[in-house]
CSV table of C-alpha atoms in Angstrom, one decimal:
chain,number,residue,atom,x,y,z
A,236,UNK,CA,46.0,-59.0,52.7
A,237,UNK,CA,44.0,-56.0,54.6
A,238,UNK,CA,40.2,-56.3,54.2
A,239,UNK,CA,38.4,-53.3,52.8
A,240,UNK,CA,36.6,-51.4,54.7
A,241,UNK,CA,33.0,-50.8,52.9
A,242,UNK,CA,31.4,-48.8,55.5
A,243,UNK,CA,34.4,-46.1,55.4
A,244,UNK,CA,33.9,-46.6,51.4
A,245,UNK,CA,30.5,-45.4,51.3
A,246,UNK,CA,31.2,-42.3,53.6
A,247,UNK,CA,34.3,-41.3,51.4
A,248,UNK,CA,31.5,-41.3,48.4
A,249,UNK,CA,28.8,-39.5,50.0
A,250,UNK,CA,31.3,-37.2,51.3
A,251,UNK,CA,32.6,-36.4,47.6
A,252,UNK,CA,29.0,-36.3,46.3
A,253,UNK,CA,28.2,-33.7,48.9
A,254,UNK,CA,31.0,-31.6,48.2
A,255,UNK,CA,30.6,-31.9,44.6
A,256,UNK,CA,26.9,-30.9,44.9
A,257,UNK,CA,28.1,-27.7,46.8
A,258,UNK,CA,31.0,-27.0,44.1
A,259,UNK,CA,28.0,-26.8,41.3
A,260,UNK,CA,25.7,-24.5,43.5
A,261,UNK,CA,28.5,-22.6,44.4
A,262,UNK,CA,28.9,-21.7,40.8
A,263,UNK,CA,25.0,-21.2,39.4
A,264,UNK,CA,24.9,-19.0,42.3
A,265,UNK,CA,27.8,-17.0,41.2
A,266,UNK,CA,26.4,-17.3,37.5
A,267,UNK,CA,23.3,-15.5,38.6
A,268,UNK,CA,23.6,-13.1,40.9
A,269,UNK,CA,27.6,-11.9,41.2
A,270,UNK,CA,29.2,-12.4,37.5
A,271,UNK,CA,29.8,-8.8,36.3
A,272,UNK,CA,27.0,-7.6,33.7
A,273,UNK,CA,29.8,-6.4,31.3
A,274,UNK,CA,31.7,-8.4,29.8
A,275,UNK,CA,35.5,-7.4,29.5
A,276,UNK,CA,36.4,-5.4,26.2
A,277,UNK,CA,38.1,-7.4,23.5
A,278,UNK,CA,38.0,-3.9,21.1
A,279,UNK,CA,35.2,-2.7,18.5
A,280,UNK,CA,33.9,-6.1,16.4
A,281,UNK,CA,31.3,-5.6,13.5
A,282,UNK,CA,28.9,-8.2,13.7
A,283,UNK,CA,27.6,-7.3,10.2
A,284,UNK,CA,30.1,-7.0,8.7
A,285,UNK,CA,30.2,-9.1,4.9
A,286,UNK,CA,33.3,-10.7,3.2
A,287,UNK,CA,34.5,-9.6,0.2
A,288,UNK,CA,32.1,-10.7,-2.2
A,289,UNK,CA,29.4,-12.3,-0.7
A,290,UNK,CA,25.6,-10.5,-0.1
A,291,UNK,CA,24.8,-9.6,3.6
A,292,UNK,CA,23.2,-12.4,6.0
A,293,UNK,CA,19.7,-12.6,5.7
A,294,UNK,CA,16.8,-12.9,8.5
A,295,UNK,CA,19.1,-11.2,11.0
A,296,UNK,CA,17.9,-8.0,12.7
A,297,UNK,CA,20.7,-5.5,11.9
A,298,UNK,CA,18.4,-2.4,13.1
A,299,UNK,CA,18.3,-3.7,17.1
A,300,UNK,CA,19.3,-1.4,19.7
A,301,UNK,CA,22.5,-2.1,22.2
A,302,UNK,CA,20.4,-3.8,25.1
A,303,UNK,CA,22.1,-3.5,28.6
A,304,UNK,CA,20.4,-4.6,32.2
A,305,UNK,CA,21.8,-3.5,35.5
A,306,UNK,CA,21.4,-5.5,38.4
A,307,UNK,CA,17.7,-3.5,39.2
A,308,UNK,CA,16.5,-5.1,36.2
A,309,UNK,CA,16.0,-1.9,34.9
A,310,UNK,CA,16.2,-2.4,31.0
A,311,UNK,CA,18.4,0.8,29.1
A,312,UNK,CA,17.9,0.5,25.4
A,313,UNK,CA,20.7,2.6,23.4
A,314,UNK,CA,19.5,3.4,19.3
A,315,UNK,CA,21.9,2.7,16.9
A,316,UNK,CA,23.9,5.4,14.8
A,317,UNK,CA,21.3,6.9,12.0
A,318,UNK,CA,22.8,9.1,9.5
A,319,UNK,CA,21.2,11.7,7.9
A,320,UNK,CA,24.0,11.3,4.3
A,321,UNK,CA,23.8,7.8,3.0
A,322,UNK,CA,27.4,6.1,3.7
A,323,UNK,CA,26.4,2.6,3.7
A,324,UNK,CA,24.8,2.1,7.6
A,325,UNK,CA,21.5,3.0,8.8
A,326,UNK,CA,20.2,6.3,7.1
A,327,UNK,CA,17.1,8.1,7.6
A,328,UNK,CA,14.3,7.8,5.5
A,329,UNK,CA,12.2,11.2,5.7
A,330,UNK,CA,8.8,11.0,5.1
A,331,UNK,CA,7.4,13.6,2.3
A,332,UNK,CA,4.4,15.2,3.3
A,333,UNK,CA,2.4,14.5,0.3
A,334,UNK,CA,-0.6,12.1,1.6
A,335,UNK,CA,-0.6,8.7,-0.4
A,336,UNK,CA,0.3,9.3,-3.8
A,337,UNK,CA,-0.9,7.5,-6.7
A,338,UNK,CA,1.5,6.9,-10.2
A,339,UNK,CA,4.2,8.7,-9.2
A,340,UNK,CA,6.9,9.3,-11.2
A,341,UNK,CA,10.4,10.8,-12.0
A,342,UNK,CA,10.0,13.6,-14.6
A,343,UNK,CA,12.6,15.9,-16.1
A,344,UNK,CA,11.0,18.4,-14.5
A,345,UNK,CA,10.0,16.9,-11.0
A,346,UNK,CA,8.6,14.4,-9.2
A,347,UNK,CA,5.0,14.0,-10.4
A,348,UNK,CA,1.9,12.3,-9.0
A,349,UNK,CA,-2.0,12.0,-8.5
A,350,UNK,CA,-3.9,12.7,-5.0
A,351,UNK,CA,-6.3,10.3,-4.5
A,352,UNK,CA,-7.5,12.4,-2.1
A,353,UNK,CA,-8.0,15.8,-3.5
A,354,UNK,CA,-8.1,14.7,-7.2
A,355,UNK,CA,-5.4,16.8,-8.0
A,356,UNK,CA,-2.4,16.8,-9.6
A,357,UNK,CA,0.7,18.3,-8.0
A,358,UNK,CA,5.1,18.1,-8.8
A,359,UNK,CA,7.4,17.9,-6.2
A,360,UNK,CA,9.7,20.6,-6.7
A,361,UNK,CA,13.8,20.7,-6.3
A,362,UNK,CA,12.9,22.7,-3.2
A,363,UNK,CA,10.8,19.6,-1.6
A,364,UNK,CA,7.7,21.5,-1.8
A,365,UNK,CA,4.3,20.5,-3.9
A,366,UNK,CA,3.2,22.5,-6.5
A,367,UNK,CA,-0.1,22.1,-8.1
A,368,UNK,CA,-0.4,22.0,-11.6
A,369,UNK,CA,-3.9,22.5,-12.5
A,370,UNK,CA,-7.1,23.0,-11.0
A,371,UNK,CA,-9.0,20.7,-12.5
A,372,UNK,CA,-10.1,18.0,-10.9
A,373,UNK,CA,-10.3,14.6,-11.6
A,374,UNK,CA,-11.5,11.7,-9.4
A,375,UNK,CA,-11.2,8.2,-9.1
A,376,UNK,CA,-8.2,7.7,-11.2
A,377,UNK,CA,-6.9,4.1,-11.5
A,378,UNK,CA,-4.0,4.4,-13.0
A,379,UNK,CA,-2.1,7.1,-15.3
A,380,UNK,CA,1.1,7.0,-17.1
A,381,UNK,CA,3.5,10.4,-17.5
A,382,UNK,CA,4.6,12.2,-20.3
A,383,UNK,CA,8.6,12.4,-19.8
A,384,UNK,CA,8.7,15.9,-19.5
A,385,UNK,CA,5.3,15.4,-16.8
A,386,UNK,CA,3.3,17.8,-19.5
A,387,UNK,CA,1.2,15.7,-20.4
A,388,UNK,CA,-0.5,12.7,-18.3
A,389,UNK,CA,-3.1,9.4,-19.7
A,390,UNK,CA,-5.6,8.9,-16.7
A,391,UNK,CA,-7.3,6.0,-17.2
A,392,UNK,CA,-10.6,5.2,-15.3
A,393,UNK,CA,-12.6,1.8,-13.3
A,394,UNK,CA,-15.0,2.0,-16.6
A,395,UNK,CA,-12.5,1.7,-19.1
A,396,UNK,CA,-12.5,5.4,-20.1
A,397,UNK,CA,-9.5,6.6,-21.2
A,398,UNK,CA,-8.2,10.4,-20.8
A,399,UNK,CA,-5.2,12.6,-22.4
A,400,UNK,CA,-4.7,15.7,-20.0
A,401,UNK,CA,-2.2,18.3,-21.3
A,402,UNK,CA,-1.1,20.2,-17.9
A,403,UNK,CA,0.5,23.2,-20.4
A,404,UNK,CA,-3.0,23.8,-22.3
A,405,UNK,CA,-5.3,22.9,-19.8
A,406,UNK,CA,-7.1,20.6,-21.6
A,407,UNK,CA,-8.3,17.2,-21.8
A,408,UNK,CA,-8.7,14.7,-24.9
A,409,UNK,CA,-10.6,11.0,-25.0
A,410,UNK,CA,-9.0,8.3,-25.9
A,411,UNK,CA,-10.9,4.9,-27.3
A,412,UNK,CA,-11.4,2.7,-24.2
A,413,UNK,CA,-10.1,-0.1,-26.2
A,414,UNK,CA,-6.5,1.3,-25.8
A,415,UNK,CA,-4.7,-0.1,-23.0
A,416,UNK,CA,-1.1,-0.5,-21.5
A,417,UNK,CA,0.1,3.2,-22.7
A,418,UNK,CA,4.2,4.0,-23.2
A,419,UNK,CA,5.4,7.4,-24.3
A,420,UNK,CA,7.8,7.9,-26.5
A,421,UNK,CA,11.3,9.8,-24.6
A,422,UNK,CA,10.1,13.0,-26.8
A,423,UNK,CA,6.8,12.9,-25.2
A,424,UNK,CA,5.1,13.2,-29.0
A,425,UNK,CA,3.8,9.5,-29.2
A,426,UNK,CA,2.4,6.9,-27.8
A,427,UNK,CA,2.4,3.1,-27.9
A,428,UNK,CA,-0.4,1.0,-26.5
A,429,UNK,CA,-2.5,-2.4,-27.1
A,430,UNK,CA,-5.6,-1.7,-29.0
A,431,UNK,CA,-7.9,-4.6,-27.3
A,432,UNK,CA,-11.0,-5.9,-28.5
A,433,UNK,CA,-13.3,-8.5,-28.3
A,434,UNK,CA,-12.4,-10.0,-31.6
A,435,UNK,CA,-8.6,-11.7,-31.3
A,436,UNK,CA,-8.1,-10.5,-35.2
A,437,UNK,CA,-8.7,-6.8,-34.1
A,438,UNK,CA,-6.1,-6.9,-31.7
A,439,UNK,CA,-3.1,-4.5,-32.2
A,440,UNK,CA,0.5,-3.2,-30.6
A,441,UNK,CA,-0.2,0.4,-31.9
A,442,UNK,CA,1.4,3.9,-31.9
A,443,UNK,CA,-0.2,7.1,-32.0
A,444,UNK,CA,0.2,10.7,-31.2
A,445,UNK,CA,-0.8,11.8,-27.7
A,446,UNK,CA,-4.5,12.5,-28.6
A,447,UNK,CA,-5.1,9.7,-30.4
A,448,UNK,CA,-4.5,10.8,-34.0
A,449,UNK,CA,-2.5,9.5,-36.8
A,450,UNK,CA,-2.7,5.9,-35.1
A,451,UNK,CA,-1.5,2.5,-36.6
A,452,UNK,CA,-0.9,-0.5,-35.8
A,453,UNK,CA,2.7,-2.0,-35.3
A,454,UNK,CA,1.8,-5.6,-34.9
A,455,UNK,CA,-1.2,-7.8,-34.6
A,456,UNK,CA,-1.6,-9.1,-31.1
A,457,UNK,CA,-4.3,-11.8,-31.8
A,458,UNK,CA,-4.2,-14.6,-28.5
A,459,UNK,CA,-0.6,-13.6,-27.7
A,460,UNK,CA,-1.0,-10.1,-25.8
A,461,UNK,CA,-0.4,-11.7,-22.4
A,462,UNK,CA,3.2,-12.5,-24.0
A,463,UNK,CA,3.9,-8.5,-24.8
A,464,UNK,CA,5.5,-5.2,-23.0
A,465,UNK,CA,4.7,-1.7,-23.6
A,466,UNK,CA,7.9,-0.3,-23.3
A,467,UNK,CA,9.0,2.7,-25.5
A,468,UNK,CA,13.0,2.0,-25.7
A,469,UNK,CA,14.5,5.9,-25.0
A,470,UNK,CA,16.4,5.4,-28.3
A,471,UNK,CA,13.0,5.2,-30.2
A,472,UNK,CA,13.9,2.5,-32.0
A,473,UNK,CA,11.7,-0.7,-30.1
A,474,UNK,CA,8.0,0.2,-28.9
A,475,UNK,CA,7.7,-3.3,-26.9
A,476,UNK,CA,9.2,-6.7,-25.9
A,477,UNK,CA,7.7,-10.0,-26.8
A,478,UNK,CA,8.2,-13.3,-24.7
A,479,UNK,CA,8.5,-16.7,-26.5
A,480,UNK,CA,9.3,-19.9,-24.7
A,481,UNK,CA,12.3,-21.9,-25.9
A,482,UNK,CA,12.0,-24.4,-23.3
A,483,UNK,CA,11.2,-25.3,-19.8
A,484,UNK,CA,14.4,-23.2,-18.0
A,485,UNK,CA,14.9,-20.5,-21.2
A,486,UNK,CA,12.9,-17.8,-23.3
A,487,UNK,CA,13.7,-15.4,-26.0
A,488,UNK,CA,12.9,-12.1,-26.0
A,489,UNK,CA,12.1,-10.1,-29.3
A,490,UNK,CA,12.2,-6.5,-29.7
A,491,UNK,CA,9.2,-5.1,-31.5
A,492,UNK,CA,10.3,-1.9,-33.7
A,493,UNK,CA,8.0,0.8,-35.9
A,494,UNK,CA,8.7,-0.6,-39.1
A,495,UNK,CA,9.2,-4.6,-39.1
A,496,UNK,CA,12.9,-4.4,-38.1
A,497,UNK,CA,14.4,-7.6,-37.8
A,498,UNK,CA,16.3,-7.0,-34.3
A,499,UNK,CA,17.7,-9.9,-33.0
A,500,UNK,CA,16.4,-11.4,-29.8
A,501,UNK,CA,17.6,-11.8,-26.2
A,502,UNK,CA,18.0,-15.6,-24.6
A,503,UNK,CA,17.3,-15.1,-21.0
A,504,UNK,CA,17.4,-18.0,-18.6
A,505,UNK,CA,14.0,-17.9,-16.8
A,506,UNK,CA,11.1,-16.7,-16.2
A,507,UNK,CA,8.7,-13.7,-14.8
A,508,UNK,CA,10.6,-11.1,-17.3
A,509,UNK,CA,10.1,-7.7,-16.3
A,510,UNK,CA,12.4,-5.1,-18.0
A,511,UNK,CA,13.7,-1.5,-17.4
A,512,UNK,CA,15.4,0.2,-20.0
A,513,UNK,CA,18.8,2.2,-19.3
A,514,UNK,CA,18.5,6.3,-19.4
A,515,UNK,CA,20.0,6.1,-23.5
A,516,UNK,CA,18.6,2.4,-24.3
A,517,UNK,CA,21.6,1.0,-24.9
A,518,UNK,CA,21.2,-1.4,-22.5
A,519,UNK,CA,18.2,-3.5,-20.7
A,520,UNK,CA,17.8,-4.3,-16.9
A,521,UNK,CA,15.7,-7.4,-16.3
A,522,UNK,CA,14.5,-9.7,-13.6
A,523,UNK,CA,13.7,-13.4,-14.1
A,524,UNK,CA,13.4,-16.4,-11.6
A,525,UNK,CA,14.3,-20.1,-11.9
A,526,UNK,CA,15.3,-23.3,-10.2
A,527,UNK,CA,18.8,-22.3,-9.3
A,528,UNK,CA,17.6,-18.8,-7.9
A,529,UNK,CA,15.4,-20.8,-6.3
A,530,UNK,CA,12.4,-19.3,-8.2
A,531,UNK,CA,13.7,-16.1,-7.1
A,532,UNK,CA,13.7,-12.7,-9.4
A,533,UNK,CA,17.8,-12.0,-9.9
A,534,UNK,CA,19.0,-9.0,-11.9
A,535,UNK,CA,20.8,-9.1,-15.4
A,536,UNK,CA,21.6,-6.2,-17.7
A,537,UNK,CA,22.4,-6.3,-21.3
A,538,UNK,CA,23.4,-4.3,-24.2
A,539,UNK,CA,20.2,-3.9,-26.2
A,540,UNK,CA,20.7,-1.7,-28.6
A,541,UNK,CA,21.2,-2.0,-32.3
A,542,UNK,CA,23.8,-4.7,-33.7
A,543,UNK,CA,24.8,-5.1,-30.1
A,544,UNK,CA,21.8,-6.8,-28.4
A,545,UNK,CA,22.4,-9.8,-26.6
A,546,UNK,CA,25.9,-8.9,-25.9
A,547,UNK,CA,27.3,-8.7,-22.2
A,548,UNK,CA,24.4,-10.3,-20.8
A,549,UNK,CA,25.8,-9.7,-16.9
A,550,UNK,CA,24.2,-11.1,-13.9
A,551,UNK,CA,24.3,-8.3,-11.0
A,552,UNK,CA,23.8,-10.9,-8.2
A,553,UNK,CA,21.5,-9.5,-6.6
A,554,UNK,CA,18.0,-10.9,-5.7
A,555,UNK,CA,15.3,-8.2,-6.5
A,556,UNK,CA,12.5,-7.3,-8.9
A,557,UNK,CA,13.7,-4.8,-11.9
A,558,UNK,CA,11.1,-2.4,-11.1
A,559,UNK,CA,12.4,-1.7,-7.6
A,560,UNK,CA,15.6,-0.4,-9.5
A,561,UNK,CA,16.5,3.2,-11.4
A,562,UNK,CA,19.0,4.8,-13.5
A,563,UNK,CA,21.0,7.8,-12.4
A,564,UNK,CA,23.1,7.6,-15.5
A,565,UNK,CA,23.8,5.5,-17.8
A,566,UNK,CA,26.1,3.2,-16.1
A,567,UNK,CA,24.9,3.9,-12.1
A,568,UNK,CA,21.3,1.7,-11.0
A,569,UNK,CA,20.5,2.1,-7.6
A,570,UNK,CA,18.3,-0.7,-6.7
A,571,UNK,CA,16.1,-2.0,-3.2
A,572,UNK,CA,17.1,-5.4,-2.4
A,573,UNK,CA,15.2,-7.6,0.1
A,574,UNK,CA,16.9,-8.4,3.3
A,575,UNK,CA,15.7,-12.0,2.4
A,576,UNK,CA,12.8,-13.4,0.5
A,577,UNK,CA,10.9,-16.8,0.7
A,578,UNK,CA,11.3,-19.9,-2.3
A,579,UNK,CA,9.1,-19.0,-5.2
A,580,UNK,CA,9.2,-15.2,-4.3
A,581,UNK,CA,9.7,-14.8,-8.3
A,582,UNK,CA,6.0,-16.8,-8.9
A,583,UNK,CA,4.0,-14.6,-6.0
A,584,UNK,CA,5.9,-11.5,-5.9
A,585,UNK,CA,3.2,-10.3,-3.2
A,586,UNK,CA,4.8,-12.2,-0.4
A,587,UNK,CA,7.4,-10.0,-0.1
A,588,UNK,CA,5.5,-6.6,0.2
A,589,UNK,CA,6.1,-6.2,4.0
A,590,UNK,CA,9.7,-7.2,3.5
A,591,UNK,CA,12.6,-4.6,4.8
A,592,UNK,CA,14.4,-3.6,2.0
A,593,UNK,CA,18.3,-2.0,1.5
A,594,UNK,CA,19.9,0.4,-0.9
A,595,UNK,CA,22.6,-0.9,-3.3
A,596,UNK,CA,24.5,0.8,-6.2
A,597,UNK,CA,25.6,-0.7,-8.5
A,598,UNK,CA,27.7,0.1,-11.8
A,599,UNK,CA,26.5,-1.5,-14.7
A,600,UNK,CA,29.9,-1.8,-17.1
A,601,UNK,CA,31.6,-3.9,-14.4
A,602,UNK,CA,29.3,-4.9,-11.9
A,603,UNK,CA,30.3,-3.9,-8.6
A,604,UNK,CA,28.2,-3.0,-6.2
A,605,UNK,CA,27.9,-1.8,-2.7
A,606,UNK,CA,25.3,-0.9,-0.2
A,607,UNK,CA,24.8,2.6,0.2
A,608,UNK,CA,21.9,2.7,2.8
A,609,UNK,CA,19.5,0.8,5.3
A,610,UNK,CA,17.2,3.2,5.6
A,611,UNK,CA,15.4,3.2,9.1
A,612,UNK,CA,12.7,5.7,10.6
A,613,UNK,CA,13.8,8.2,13.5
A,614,UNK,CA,13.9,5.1,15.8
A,615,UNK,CA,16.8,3.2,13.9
A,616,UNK,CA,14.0,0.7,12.4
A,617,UNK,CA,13.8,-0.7,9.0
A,618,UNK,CA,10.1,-0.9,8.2
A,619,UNK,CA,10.3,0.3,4.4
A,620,UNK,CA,9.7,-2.5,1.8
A,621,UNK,CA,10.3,-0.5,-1.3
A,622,UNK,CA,7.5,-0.1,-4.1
A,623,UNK,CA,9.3,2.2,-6.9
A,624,UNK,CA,12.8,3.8,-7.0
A,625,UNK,CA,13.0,7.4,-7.7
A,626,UNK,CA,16.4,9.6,-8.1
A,627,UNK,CA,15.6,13.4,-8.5
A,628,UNK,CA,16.9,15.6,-10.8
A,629,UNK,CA,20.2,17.2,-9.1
A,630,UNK,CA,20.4,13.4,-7.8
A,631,UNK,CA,20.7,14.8,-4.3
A,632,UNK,CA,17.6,12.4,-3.6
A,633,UNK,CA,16.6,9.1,-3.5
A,634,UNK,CA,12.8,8.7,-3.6
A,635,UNK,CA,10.8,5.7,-2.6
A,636,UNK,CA,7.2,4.5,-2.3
A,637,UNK,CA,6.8,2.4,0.9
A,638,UNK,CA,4.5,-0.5,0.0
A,639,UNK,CA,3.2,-1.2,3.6
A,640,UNK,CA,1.8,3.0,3.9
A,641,UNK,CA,1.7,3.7,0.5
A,642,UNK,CA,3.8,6.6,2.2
A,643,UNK,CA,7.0,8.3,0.1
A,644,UNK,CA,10.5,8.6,1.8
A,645,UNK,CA,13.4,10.2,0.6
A,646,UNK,CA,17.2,9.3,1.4
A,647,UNK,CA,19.9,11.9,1.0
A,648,UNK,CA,23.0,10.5,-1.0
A,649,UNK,CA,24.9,14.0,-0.3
């Protein structure tokens, strides 16, 4: 039997060693400096692209630019496509030249809203210009609520003061400090509002005309004022919404009419309720968070009106606060919808002011919705976390306050 050689052995597996270390060299060589920068074309592939169905992929950066390097290193960033029309992609969000605005609001006859600045008072016009509407001036405002035609505006004051300042007479009216939480009715001629004082048993849900006569109260508030809305339903039937717990997961909401009505009450399945009520009042939007949202806000709407409340209670799957929502009619919402939010967004709804938000419509009989913009500044960048939703009058315009500037934008839907 031949004897093996071991000496040849060894050189045969050095040899193949060698020549094996030259094969991978070879390659990372080729891998770094010769391998063609562009990769061959396979066709047109959209990345974000969303089944059927399902909500868009969160904490992905849909706003980057195509990113190419040549073999300089020289880095060529190309934008991404921004229309100026909202189809659905990245859309330009115009800044209005207004300043920072303070409680603006959709009017019939504008959009309305305070100068902090100036201490004036000034509607934005179909034409996109501001007009003033009065030259009075008023500083320090903290807060003020709108009339629905804007006529008439309730400026309330870091002292507690209240004021009623009609914009058609040019005149202003005081209001007891110890009203708070003010809701007009749709025909602008009353008022709702918790009458708060330091005794519990004088404590009221009241209504009154605009300057403050022929008041009364609705219902006695005592230690439970924490638990009710302000919210003048456009039907004129309910004034305000009151929480009760039913359990750990569930509460009812009761509707709160003029004269002791007996409504029936709406079973909603978590917590943080914050309503908005459809352009007629038929039906109700809401928010509310819980364990299987995650603690969460998630939209519902429901018909809330008459014999029909509680019916149809539909859940618009989408994950968003009610108030970042408005009606364009009574069955279209638009609403801004966080590219993602964090567990317990619902409890600390702060945490998601910087967030990007996008544009969805949705119809409220069926349910569908669809993304009609991503708005993005001149760059193709999504920096706008939505405060409030406007739509203007012609419905031409989408309004929004940015929550990061304080800044409005405006998106054209055609």
């Amino acid at each position: 039997m031949p004897q093996i050689n071991k000496e040849l052995l060894k050189k045969i597996g050095l040899g193949a060693l060698i020549v094996g270390f030259a094969v991978l060299m070879g390659y990372l060589i080729y891998r770094i400096f010769f391998r063609p920068i562009f990769a061959p074309d396979q066709g047109a592939t959209n990345t974000n692209a969303t089944p059927s169905g399902t909500l868009p992929p969160t904490n992905t950066n849909t706003n980057a630019g195509v990113i190419t390097t040549n073999i300089n290193g020289e880095i060529i960033t190309v934008l991404p496509a921004i229309d100026t029309v909202a189809t659905g992609g990245n859309t330009l969000a115009d800044r209005v030249e207004i300043g920072i605005p303070l409680g603006a609001a959709q009017t019939t006859q504008g959009l309305n809203y305070y100068d902090p600045a100036s201490g004036q008072f000034y509607r934005l016009g179909s034409n996109g210009e501001p007009e003033l509407l009065t030259d009075d001036i008023y500083q320090e405002v903290e807060n003020l609520t709108w009339s629905p035609d804007g006529g008439t505006a309730i400026l309330e004051f870091p002292d507690g003061s209240n004021v009623v300042y009609d914009f058609n007479a040019k005149k202003q009216i005081t209001l007891p400090r110890e009203m708070q939480e003010f809701s007009f009715a749709a025909g602008g001629d009353q008022i709702a509002f918790k009458y708060m004082t330091q005794n519990r048993e004088d404590r009221w849900l009241g209504v009154a005309s605009p300057d403050g006569s022929e008041s009364k109260g609705v219902a006695l508030l005592g230690d439970n004022a924490d638990k009710v809305i302000v919210d003048y339903s456009p039907s004129g039937q309910v004034v305000a919404t009151v929480r009760e717990s039913l359990n750990a997961f569930e509460n009812e909401i009761g509707f709160v009419g003029l004269n002791e009505e007996n409504f029936k009450g709406i079973v909603v399945s978590g917590r943080g309720f914050q309503p908005q009520w459809s352009p007629n009042g038929s039906q109700l939007l809401y928010s509310v968070y819980n364990q299987e949202t995650e603690y969460m806000p998630e939209l519902f709407i429901v018909d809330a009106l008459g014999q029909d409340i509680g019916r149809n209670n539909l859940d618009l799957g989408l994950r968003t606060w009610a108030n970042k929502c408005t009606f364009s009619d009574t069955s279209t919402l638009y609403c801004a919808v966080p590219e993602s939010l964090e567990y317990g967004a619902g409890l600390v709804p702060g945490v998601a002011a910087g967030t990007p938000d996008r544009i969805y419509k949705i119809d409220t009989q069926t349910g569908t919705r669809s993304i009609v913009a991503n708005p993005v500044n001149g760059e193709g960048d999504n920096t706008f976390s939505v405060g409030e939703l406007f739509i203007s009058e012609d419905q031409k315009y989408l309004y929004f306050t940015d929550q990061v500037t304080g800044e409005v934008r405006k998106i054209k839907l055609f």
